[in-house]
Amino acid sequence: MTFLITAGPTREPIDPVRYLSNHSSGKMGYAIAAAAAKKGHRVILISGPTILNVPSGCDLIPVETAADMSQAVGNWISRVDVAIMAAAVADFRPVEYQTQKIKKTTETDMMTLELIKNPDILAEARSIHGYGGLLVGFAAETENVLHNAREKLNRKKCDLILANDVSQPNEGFNSDQNTITAVYPDKEVELGSHSKTHLGALILELCEDFVRR
Ligand code: CTP
């Protein structure tokens, strides 16, 4: 099968020296990509900036902003069987990019940055691209984890949402460990707490089982 996997953070530039981003390391998406390539699947890995090595056998498409990621996904999604959106896409970007470095002034200590919503790349898969393959999203939550995950499953028309509680110390963002519950339209399956490498293999198996059904 062919897998499309988004991973890592996006960076939304403010001026030539600054950007908005988040703590995503990319480890979860890269672990799924590595597991899929190891099983002989073709993997298109669309990734924001990370320090990780590209897993062997994966085709990397490096991107920087949410807009770049959205465009790359749009270019590829009609050619894949499974799309897994593991990227921590910045929800907002500055309305205007300042071409020169923003300087402090002596008149005020305050600064306001106007932001505009980024495209929801996961939701666009069905709504804009009419994607008909297996669609898997993540839900990073700090409260009401399963309720919020199920709301995302329905709103973004996913087949499966992998929910994780990012309020737990040493878990989720930028750690090697994660605790995941797989939320399907009709059931929930606890994958438990594992290394992201192991979870990558478990998630890959869930996707293979889903497609074989
Ligand atoms: N996602 C996306 N594009 C966005 C925002 C999110 O593709 N602009 C995807 C993520 O890759 C993930 C899922 O949507 O698979 C949920 O991301 P999450 O950050 O948990 O939720 P949001 O949709 O951003 O909602 P909120 O921040 O309100 O929880």
Coordinates of C-alpha atoms and ligand atoms in Angstrom, one line a residue:
M1 CA 0.0 0.0 0.0
T2 CA 1.0 3.6 -0.2
F3 CA 1.0 5.7 3.0
L4 CA 1.0 9.5 3.3
I5 CA 2.2 10.6 6.7
T6 CA 2.4 14.2 8.0
A7 CA 4.8 14.7 10.9
G8 CA 6.6 17.3 13.0
P9 CA 5.7 20.9 13.7
T10 CA 5.0 23.7 11.1
R11 CA 6.8 27.0 11.3
E12 CA 4.9 30.2 10.6
P13 CA 7.3 33.1 9.8
I14 CA 6.8 36.5 11.5
D15 CA 9.8 38.2 10.0
P16 CA 13.2 37.1 8.6
V17 CA 14.4 36.0 12.1
R18 CA 11.3 34.8 13.9
Y19 CA 8.5 32.3 13.6
L20 CA 5.6 30.7 15.5
S21 CA 5.8 27.0 16.1
N22 CA 5.3 24.3 18.8
H23 CA 7.1 21.6 20.7
S24 CA 6.4 18.7 18.3
S25 CA 9.5 16.5 17.7
G26 CA 8.0 14.5 14.8
K27 CA 8.9 11.2 16.6
M28 CA 5.4 9.7 16.5
G29 CA 4.9 10.3 12.8
Y30 CA 8.4 9.2 11.9
A31 CA 7.9 6.0 14.0
I32 CA 4.8 5.1 12.0
A33 CA 6.6 5.9 8.8
A34 CA 9.5 3.6 9.8
A35 CA 7.1 0.8 10.7
A36 CA 5.3 1.1 7.4
A37 CA 8.5 1.2 5.3
K38 CA 9.8 -1.8 7.2
K39 CA 6.7 -3.8 6.2
G40 CA 7.4 -2.9 2.5
H41 CA 4.8 -0.2 2.1
R42 CA 5.6 2.9 0.0
V43 CA 5.7 5.9 2.4
I44 CA 5.4 9.6 1.5
L45 CA 6.6 11.4 4.6
I46 CA 5.6 15.1 4.5
S47 CA 7.4 16.7 7.4
G48 CA 7.9 20.0 9.1
P49 CA 11.4 20.8 10.4
T50 CA 12.8 18.1 12.8
I51 CA 16.2 16.9 13.8
L52 CA 15.3 13.3 13.0
N53 CA 16.8 11.1 10.4
V54 CA 14.5 10.1 7.5
P55 CA 13.5 6.5 8.2
S56 CA 15.0 4.1 5.6
G57 CA 12.8 3.5 2.6
C58 CA 10.6 6.6 3.1
D59 CA 10.3 9.4 0.6
L60 CA 10.7 12.7 2.5
I61 CA 8.9 15.9 1.3
P62 CA 10.2 18.6 3.6
V63 CA 7.9 21.5 4.3
E64 CA 8.0 24.6 6.6
T65 CA 4.6 26.2 6.9
A66 CA 1.1 24.8 7.2
A67 CA 0.3 26.2 3.7
D68 CA 3.3 24.3 2.3
M69 CA 2.2 21.1 4.1
S70 CA -1.4 21.6 2.8
Q71 CA -0.1 22.0 -0.7
A72 CA 2.1 18.9 -0.5
V73 CA -0.7 16.8 0.9
G74 CA -3.0 18.1 -1.9
N75 CA -0.4 17.0 -4.5
W76 CA -0.2 13.4 -3.1
I77 CA -3.4 12.4 -1.4
S78 CA -5.2 11.1 -4.4
R79 CA -2.4 8.6 -4.9
V80 CA -2.4 7.0 -1.5
D81 CA -4.3 4.2 0.3
V82 CA -3.8 5.4 3.8
A83 CA -3.3 9.0 5.1
I84 CA -2.1 9.5 8.7
M85 CA -1.9 13.1 9.8
A86 CA 0.5 13.1 12.8
A87 CA 1.8 16.7 12.3
A88 CA 1.3 19.3 14.9
V89 CA 0.1 22.0 12.5
A90 CA 0.2 25.5 13.8
D91 CA -3.4 26.5 14.0
F92 CA -2.7 30.2 13.2
R93 CA -0.1 32.2 11.2
P94 CA 0.7 35.9 11.2
V95 CA -1.6 37.8 8.9
E96 CA 1.3 39.7 7.5
Y97 CA 4.9 38.6 7.0
Q98 CA 7.3 41.5 7.7
T99 CA 10.1 41.5 5.2
Q100 CA 12.4 43.4 7.5
K101 CA 13.2 42.4 11.1
I102 CA 10.6 43.9 13.5
K103 CA 12.4 46.5 15.7
K104 CA 11.5 47.6 19.2
T105 CA 10.4 51.2 19.6
T106 CA 10.8 53.4 22.7
E107 CA 7.1 54.5 22.6
T108 CA 5.5 51.3 23.9
D109 CA 6.3 48.1 25.7
M110 CA 3.3 46.3 24.1
M111 CA 3.1 44.5 20.8
T112 CA 0.2 42.9 19.0
L113 CA 0.5 40.2 16.4
E114 CA -2.5 39.6 14.3
L115 CA -3.1 36.0 13.4
I116 CA -5.3 34.2 10.9
K117 CA -6.4 30.5 11.0
N118 CA -4.4 28.0 9.0
P119 CA -6.1 25.4 6.8
D120 CA -7.0 22.2 8.6
I121 CA -5.1 19.7 6.6
L122 CA -6.8 16.6 8.1
A123 CA -10.3 18.0 7.5
E124 CA -9.4 19.1 3.9
A125 CA -8.6 15.5 3.0
R126 CA -12.3 14.7 2.6
S127 CA -13.9 18.1 2.2
I128 CA -11.5 19.6 -0.4
H129 CA -9.7 16.6 -2.0
G130 CA -12.6 14.1 -1.8
Y131 CA -10.1 11.5 -0.4
G132 CA -11.8 8.1 -0.1
G133 CA -9.0 6.1 1.5
L134 CA -8.3 5.3 5.1
L135 CA -8.0 8.6 7.0
V136 CA -6.3 8.7 10.4
G137 CA -5.9 11.7 12.7
F138 CA -4.4 12.4 16.1
A139 CA -6.0 14.3 18.9
A140 CA -3.7 15.9 21.4
E141 CA -5.8 16.9 24.4
T142 CA -5.3 18.1 27.9
E143 CA -8.9 17.4 29.2
N144 CA -12.0 15.4 28.1
V145 CA -9.7 13.4 25.9
L146 CA -12.1 10.8 24.5
H147 CA -15.0 13.2 24.1
N148 CA -12.8 15.7 22.2
A149 CA -11.2 12.9 20.1
R150 CA -14.7 11.6 19.1
E151 CA -15.8 15.2 18.2
K152 CA -12.7 15.5 15.9
L153 CA -13.3 12.0 14.4
N154 CA -16.8 13.2 13.3
R155 CA -16.0 16.7 12.3
K156 CA -12.9 15.8 10.2
K157 CA -14.6 12.7 8.8
C158 CA -11.8 10.3 9.9
D159 CA -11.9 6.5 10.2
L160 CA -9.8 6.5 13.2
I161 CA -8.4 9.1 15.7
L162 CA -5.4 8.3 17.9
A163 CA -6.1 10.2 21.1
N164 CA -3.4 11.2 23.6
D165 CA -3.4 13.1 26.8
V166 CA -0.7 15.8 26.5
S167 CA -1.1 17.0 30.0
Q168 CA 0.8 14.0 31.3
P169 CA 4.5 14.8 32.2
N170 CA 7.1 13.0 30.1
E171 CA 4.5 12.0 27.5
G172 CA 3.3 13.1 24.1
F173 CA 5.0 16.2 22.7
N174 CA 8.8 16.0 22.4
S175 CA 9.1 12.8 24.5
D176 CA 9.9 9.2 23.6
Q177 CA 6.8 7.8 25.3
N178 CA 3.1 8.1 24.6
T179 CA -0.2 6.7 25.8
I180 CA -2.8 6.3 23.1
T181 CA -6.4 5.3 22.8
A182 CA -7.6 4.4 19.3
V183 CA -11.1 6.0 18.8
Y184 CA -13.2 4.4 16.1
P185 CA -16.8 5.4 15.1
D186 CA -18.2 2.4 17.1
K187 CA -15.6 1.6 19.7
E188 CA -12.4 2.6 21.6
V189 CA -9.3 0.5 21.9
E190 CA -6.6 1.3 24.5
L191 CA -3.1 0.9 23.0
G192 CA -1.6 1.7 26.3
S193 CA 1.7 3.4 27.3
H194 CA 4.7 2.5 25.1
S195 CA 7.7 3.9 23.4
K196 CA 6.8 5.8 20.2
T197 CA 8.7 3.2 18.2
H198 CA 6.5 0.4 19.6
L199 CA 3.3 2.5 19.2
G200 CA 4.4 3.2 15.5
A201 CA 4.3 -0.6 14.9
L202 CA 0.9 -1.0 16.7
I203 CA -0.7 1.9 14.7
L204 CA 0.6 0.4 11.5
E205 CA -1.0 -2.9 12.4
L206 CA -4.3 -1.1 13.1
C207 CA -4.2 0.5 9.7
E208 CA -3.4 -2.7 7.9
D209 CA -6.3 -4.5 9.8
F210 CA -8.7 -1.7 8.9
V211 CA -7.9 -1.9 5.1
R212 CA -8.1 -5.7 5.1
R213 CA -11.5 -5.7 6.7
Ligands
CTP1 N1 -4.5 19.1 12.0 C1 -4.3 19.4 10.7 N2 -4.3 20.7 10.3 C2 -4.5 21.7 11.3 C3 -4.7 21.3 12.6 C4 -4.7 20.0 12.9 O1 -4.1 18.5 9.8 N3 -4.5 23.0 10.9 C5 -4.6 17.6 12.3 C6 -3.5 17.1 13.2 O2 -2.4 16.6 12.4 C7 -4.2 16.0 13.9 C8 -5.6 16.5 14.1 O3 -5.8 17.5 13.1 O4 -4.2 14.8 13.2 C9 -6.0 17.1 15.4 O5 -5.0 18.0 15.8 P1 -5.2 18.8 17.2 O6 -4.0 19.8 17.3 O7 -5.4 17.8 18.3 O8 -6.5 19.5 17.0 P2 -7.1 20.8 16.3 O9 -7.9 20.3 15.1 O10 -6.0 21.8 16.0 O11 -8.1 21.4 17.4 P3 -7.8 22.1 18.8 O12 -6.5 22.8 18.7 O13 -9.0 23.0 18.9 O14 -7.8 20.9 19.8

